[in-house]
Coordinates of C-alpha atoms in Angstrom, one line a residue:
M23 CA 93.5 87.6 68.8
T24 CA 92.6 87.5 72.5
K25 CA 90.0 89.8 74.1
A26 CA 89.7 91.1 77.6
L27 CA 86.5 92.5 79.2
V28 CA 86.6 95.0 82.0
P29 CA 83.0 95.4 83.2
T30 CA 82.1 98.6 84.9
M31 CA 79.1 100.9 85.6
G32 CA 81.0 103.9 84.4
A33 CA 82.1 106.9 86.4
L34 CA 85.7 105.7 85.8
H35 CA 88.6 106.5 88.0
D36 CA 92.1 105.3 88.6
G37 CA 91.0 102.1 90.0
H38 CA 89.2 101.2 86.6
L39 CA 92.4 102.3 84.8
A40 CA 94.3 99.7 86.8
L41 CA 92.1 97.1 85.5
V42 CA 92.4 98.3 81.9
N43 CA 96.2 98.3 82.2
R44 CA 96.1 94.7 83.6
A45 CA 93.8 93.7 80.7
R46 CA 96.2 95.3 78.1
E47 CA 98.9 92.9 79.5
L48 CA 96.8 89.9 79.1
A49 CA 95.0 90.4 75.9
D50 CA 95.3 91.9 72.3
T51 CA 92.0 93.7 72.6
V52 CA 90.4 95.4 75.6
V53 CA 86.7 96.1 75.9
V54 CA 85.4 98.2 78.8
S55 CA 81.7 97.9 79.2
I56 CA 79.8 100.7 80.8
F57 CA 76.2 99.9 82.0
V58 CA 74.4 101.0 85.0
N59 CA 72.7 97.7 85.8
P60 CA 69.2 98.3 87.2
T61 CA 68.9 94.7 88.4
Q62 CA 71.5 95.0 91.1
F63 CA 70.0 98.0 92.7
G64 CA 67.2 97.6 95.4
A65 CA 64.4 99.9 96.4
G66 CA 65.6 103.2 97.8
E67 CA 69.1 102.7 96.5
D68 CA 71.1 105.2 94.3
F69 CA 70.3 103.9 90.9
D70 CA 68.8 107.2 89.8
R71 CA 71.7 109.3 91.1
Y72 CA 74.4 106.9 90.3
P73 CA 76.9 109.1 88.3
R74 CA 76.6 108.7 84.6
T75 CA 79.7 110.3 82.9
L76 CA 79.8 108.5 79.6
D77 CA 81.7 111.2 77.6
A78 CA 84.4 111.5 80.1
D79 CA 84.6 107.8 80.5
R80 CA 85.3 107.4 76.8
A81 CA 87.9 110.1 77.0
L82 CA 89.5 108.5 80.0
V83 CA 90.1 105.2 78.1
A84 CA 90.5 106.6 74.7
G85 CA 93.5 104.8 72.9
L86 CA 93.5 102.1 75.7
A87 CA 90.4 100.3 75.3
D88 CA 87.2 100.1 73.2
V89 CA 83.9 101.2 75.0
F90 CA 80.9 98.9 74.9
A91 CA 77.9 100.9 76.3
P92 CA 74.7 98.9 75.7
T93 CA 71.3 100.0 76.4
A94 CA 69.0 98.3 79.0
D95 CA 66.9 97.0 76.0
E96 CA 70.1 95.4 74.5
V97 CA 71.1 93.8 77.7
Y98 CA 67.7 92.6 78.7
P99 CA 65.6 92.4 75.4
A100 CA 61.9 92.0 76.0
D101 CA 61.6 89.4 73.2
A102 CA 64.4 87.1 74.7
P103 CA 64.5 87.5 78.5
P104 CA 68.0 86.5 79.8
V105 CA 68.4 83.8 82.3
V106 CA 68.2 85.1 85.8
L107 CA 70.9 83.8 87.9
H108 CA 70.9 83.3 91.7
A109 CA 74.0 83.8 93.9
G110 CA 72.9 81.1 96.5
A111 CA 73.7 81.1 100.2
R112 CA 77.0 83.0 99.8
G113 CA 75.0 85.8 98.1
D114 CA 72.9 86.2 101.1
L115 CA 75.7 87.0 103.4
W116 CA 77.2 90.4 104.0
E117 CA 76.2 92.8 101.1
G118 CA 73.6 90.3 100.1
A119 CA 72.0 90.6 103.6
A120 CA 72.0 94.4 103.4
R121 CA 70.9 94.4 99.8
P122 CA 68.7 91.5 99.1
G123 CA 68.9 90.4 95.5
H124 CA 71.9 92.5 94.7
F125 CA 74.2 89.6 93.8
D126 CA 71.5 87.9 91.7
G127 CA 71.5 91.2 89.6
V128 CA 75.2 91.2 89.5
L129 CA 75.6 87.7 88.3
T130 CA 72.8 88.1 85.8
V131 CA 74.4 91.0 84.2
V132 CA 77.9 89.8 84.2
N133 CA 76.7 86.6 82.5
R134 CA 74.9 88.6 79.8
L135 CA 78.1 90.6 79.2
F136 CA 80.0 87.5 78.8
E137 CA 77.5 86.3 76.3
M138 CA 77.6 89.6 74.5
V139 CA 81.3 90.3 74.4
R140 CA 82.6 86.8 74.5
P141 CA 86.0 87.6 76.2
D142 CA 89.0 85.2 76.7
V143 CA 89.6 86.9 80.2
A144 CA 87.7 89.2 82.4
I145 CA 89.2 91.6 84.8
F146 CA 87.7 92.5 88.2
G147 CA 89.0 94.4 91.2
E148 CA 89.5 93.0 94.7
K149 CA 87.6 95.8 96.4
D150 CA 84.2 93.9 95.9
W151 CA 85.7 90.7 97.3
Q152 CA 82.2 88.9 97.8
Q153 CA 81.3 89.9 94.2
L154 CA 84.6 88.6 92.9
A155 CA 84.1 85.2 94.7
L156 CA 80.7 84.7 93.4
I157 CA 81.7 85.7 89.9
R158 CA 84.5 83.2 90.0
T159 CA 82.0 80.4 90.8
M160 CA 79.6 81.6 88.1
A161 CA 82.2 81.8 85.4
A162 CA 83.7 78.3 86.4
E163 CA 80.2 76.8 86.0
R164 CA 78.8 78.7 82.9
H165 CA 81.8 80.1 81.2
P166 CA 84.8 77.8 82.0
S167 CA 86.9 79.2 79.0
I168 CA 86.7 82.7 80.5
R169 CA 89.7 83.3 82.8
I170 CA 88.7 85.6 85.7
E171 CA 91.8 87.9 86.7
A172 CA 91.7 89.9 90.1
V173 CA 93.5 93.2 90.5
P174 CA 94.4 94.7 93.9
T175 CA 92.5 97.5 95.1
V176 CA 93.6 101.0 94.2
R177 CA 93.6 103.4 97.1
E178 CA 93.7 107.1 97.7
P179 CA 96.9 108.5 99.5
D180 CA 95.4 108.0 102.9
G181 CA 94.4 104.5 102.0
L182 CA 90.7 104.8 101.3
A183 CA 89.7 102.5 98.5
L184 CA 88.8 104.3 95.3
S185 CA 85.2 104.2 94.4
S186 CA 82.8 106.0 92.1
R187 CA 80.7 106.7 95.4
N188 CA 83.5 108.6 97.0
R189 CA 82.3 111.7 95.1
Y190 CA 79.2 111.7 97.2
L191 CA 81.1 112.5 100.4
S192 CA 81.2 115.9 101.8
E193 CA 84.5 117.2 103.2
D194 CA 83.5 116.3 106.8
E195 CA 82.3 112.9 105.6
R196 CA 85.6 112.3 103.8
R197 CA 87.5 113.0 107.0
S198 CA 85.2 110.5 108.7
A199 CA 85.9 107.9 106.0
A200 CA 89.6 108.3 106.6
A201 CA 89.0 106.1 109.7
I202 CA 88.4 103.1 107.5
P203 CA 92.0 102.7 106.3
T204 CA 93.3 103.6 109.7
A205 CA 91.3 100.8 111.2
F206 CA 92.5 98.4 108.4
K207 CA 96.1 99.3 109.1
A208 CA 95.6 98.8 112.8
V209 CA 94.3 95.3 112.1
A210 CA 97.0 94.4 109.8
R211 CA 99.7 95.6 112.2
R212 CA 98.3 94.0 115.4
G213 CA 96.9 90.9 114.1
A214 CA 93.1 90.1 113.4
T215 CA 92.3 89.1 116.9
P216 CA 88.8 89.5 118.3
E217 CA 90.2 92.1 120.7
V218 CA 91.7 94.1 117.8
L219 CA 88.6 93.9 115.7
A220 CA 86.5 95.2 118.7
A221 CA 88.8 98.1 119.0
A222 CA 88.8 98.9 115.3
R223 CA 84.9 98.8 115.5
V224 CA 85.0 101.4 118.2
H225 CA 87.4 103.6 116.3
L226 CA 85.1 103.5 113.3
R227 CA 81.9 104.3 115.1
N228 CA 83.8 107.2 117.0
A229 CA 84.8 108.6 113.8
G230 CA 81.1 108.8 112.6
V231 CA 80.9 105.7 110.6
N232 CA 77.6 104.0 110.8
L233 CA 79.1 100.5 110.9
D234 CA 77.4 97.6 109.3
Y235 CA 80.2 94.9 109.6
L236 CA 83.8 94.4 110.2
N237 CA 84.7 90.8 110.4
T238 CA 87.3 88.2 109.3
V239 CA 85.9 85.6 106.9
D240 CA 87.2 82.7 105.0
P241 CA 88.2 84.1 101.5
V242 CA 86.3 81.4 99.7
T243 CA 83.3 80.5 101.7
L244 CA 82.8 84.1 103.1
E245 CA 81.8 82.5 106.5
V246 CA 83.2 84.2 109.7
T247 CA 86.4 82.7 110.9
E248 CA 88.6 83.1 113.8
A249 CA 90.9 80.2 112.8
P250 CA 94.6 81.2 112.9
G251 CA 96.0 81.8 109.4
P252 CA 95.1 83.8 106.3
A253 CA 91.6 85.5 106.1
R254 CA 89.9 88.4 104.5
L255 CA 89.0 91.4 106.6
I256 CA 85.7 92.7 105.2
F257 CA 83.9 96.0 106.0
A258 CA 80.8 97.9 105.1
G259 CA 79.5 101.2 106.6
I260 CA 77.6 104.2 105.8
V261 CA 79.2 107.6 106.0
G262 CA 76.7 110.4 105.8
T263 CA 74.3 108.7 103.3
T264 CA 76.9 106.9 101.4
R265 CA 77.6 103.1 101.8
L266 CA 81.2 102.2 101.4
I267 CA 82.8 98.7 101.4
D268 CA 86.4 97.6 101.5
N269 CA 88.5 94.4 102.4
Q270 CA 91.9 93.2 102.6
A271 CA 94.0 90.1 103.2
V272 CA 94.9 89.7 107.0
E273 CA 96.4 87.1 109.1
I274 CA 94.6 85.9 112.1
V275 CA 96.9 85.3 114.9
V276 CA 96.3 83.5 118.4
E277 CA 97.4 85.7 121.4
R278 CA 99.6 83.9 123.8

C-alpha cells in the first residue's frame, strides 16, 4: 500500500483539491496534513489571523483523503526538539529576503511531517516555486525514498492564482490583484525581455500593487537570468495589506 502526503496549512480551496486528486492518482492512501506552522511566520506576519477552518477542511476532503491535524506540541515536542533545517543561500533570495527565516521554518516542518507520516510521495503546488525547489533539495538529501510531485497552479477565471490569502482582499483590492495575471499574460505573449518586464512592472504599480519583485530566474538556482531560453517568472507584491506571490514558466527571447 502506497501513501501520499499533501502538506497544507488548511483553509483548503480548489488548488488544494487539485493536489489531493493528483495524490489519489499516485497512491493507495492519501493524507492531507493541516498545520499552521508557527516557525515559518516572522514578527508582524499573519500567523494569528491566518484562517483556521478545520471543520470545513475536513468536509471538503471527506471521502478523498484522511486528515492529519497535529498540534504544535506533537510537531515540536518539548522533550525531543526536532532538527532545525536551514535553507541555505537559495533560501535567502526573494521570499527569504522579504521574510527572513521563513524557509528554514518551512523545511523544518516538512521534514517533521515526512518523519511523522512516512509517505511514499508528497504533493506540492507550483505556486510556491521557491519553496518547491528547496523542498526538492531537502527531500533528496534527507528522504531520498520520498518522491516529490509538483502540480501546476490552479487559477481563478481571470488567472489570479488561488491562495488562502485571497480571502483577505476587499473588492477594490481584488480588482487591483487582477493586474497580476494580466502582467503574466503580457510577458508570456511578448517574451520575457527586459523591456517587457519593465512595462509589466509599471502596469502592476499603476494598478495599485506594491511590487516587491517581478523577475526571471533560473528554475533551479533561483538566480536572476536574462539568458535566452526557459526561465521562471516570479512575482511578489502587496495588495492592500495582503502579500501575494505567483510564478510561471516563460521563455526569454533576444530581440533582434
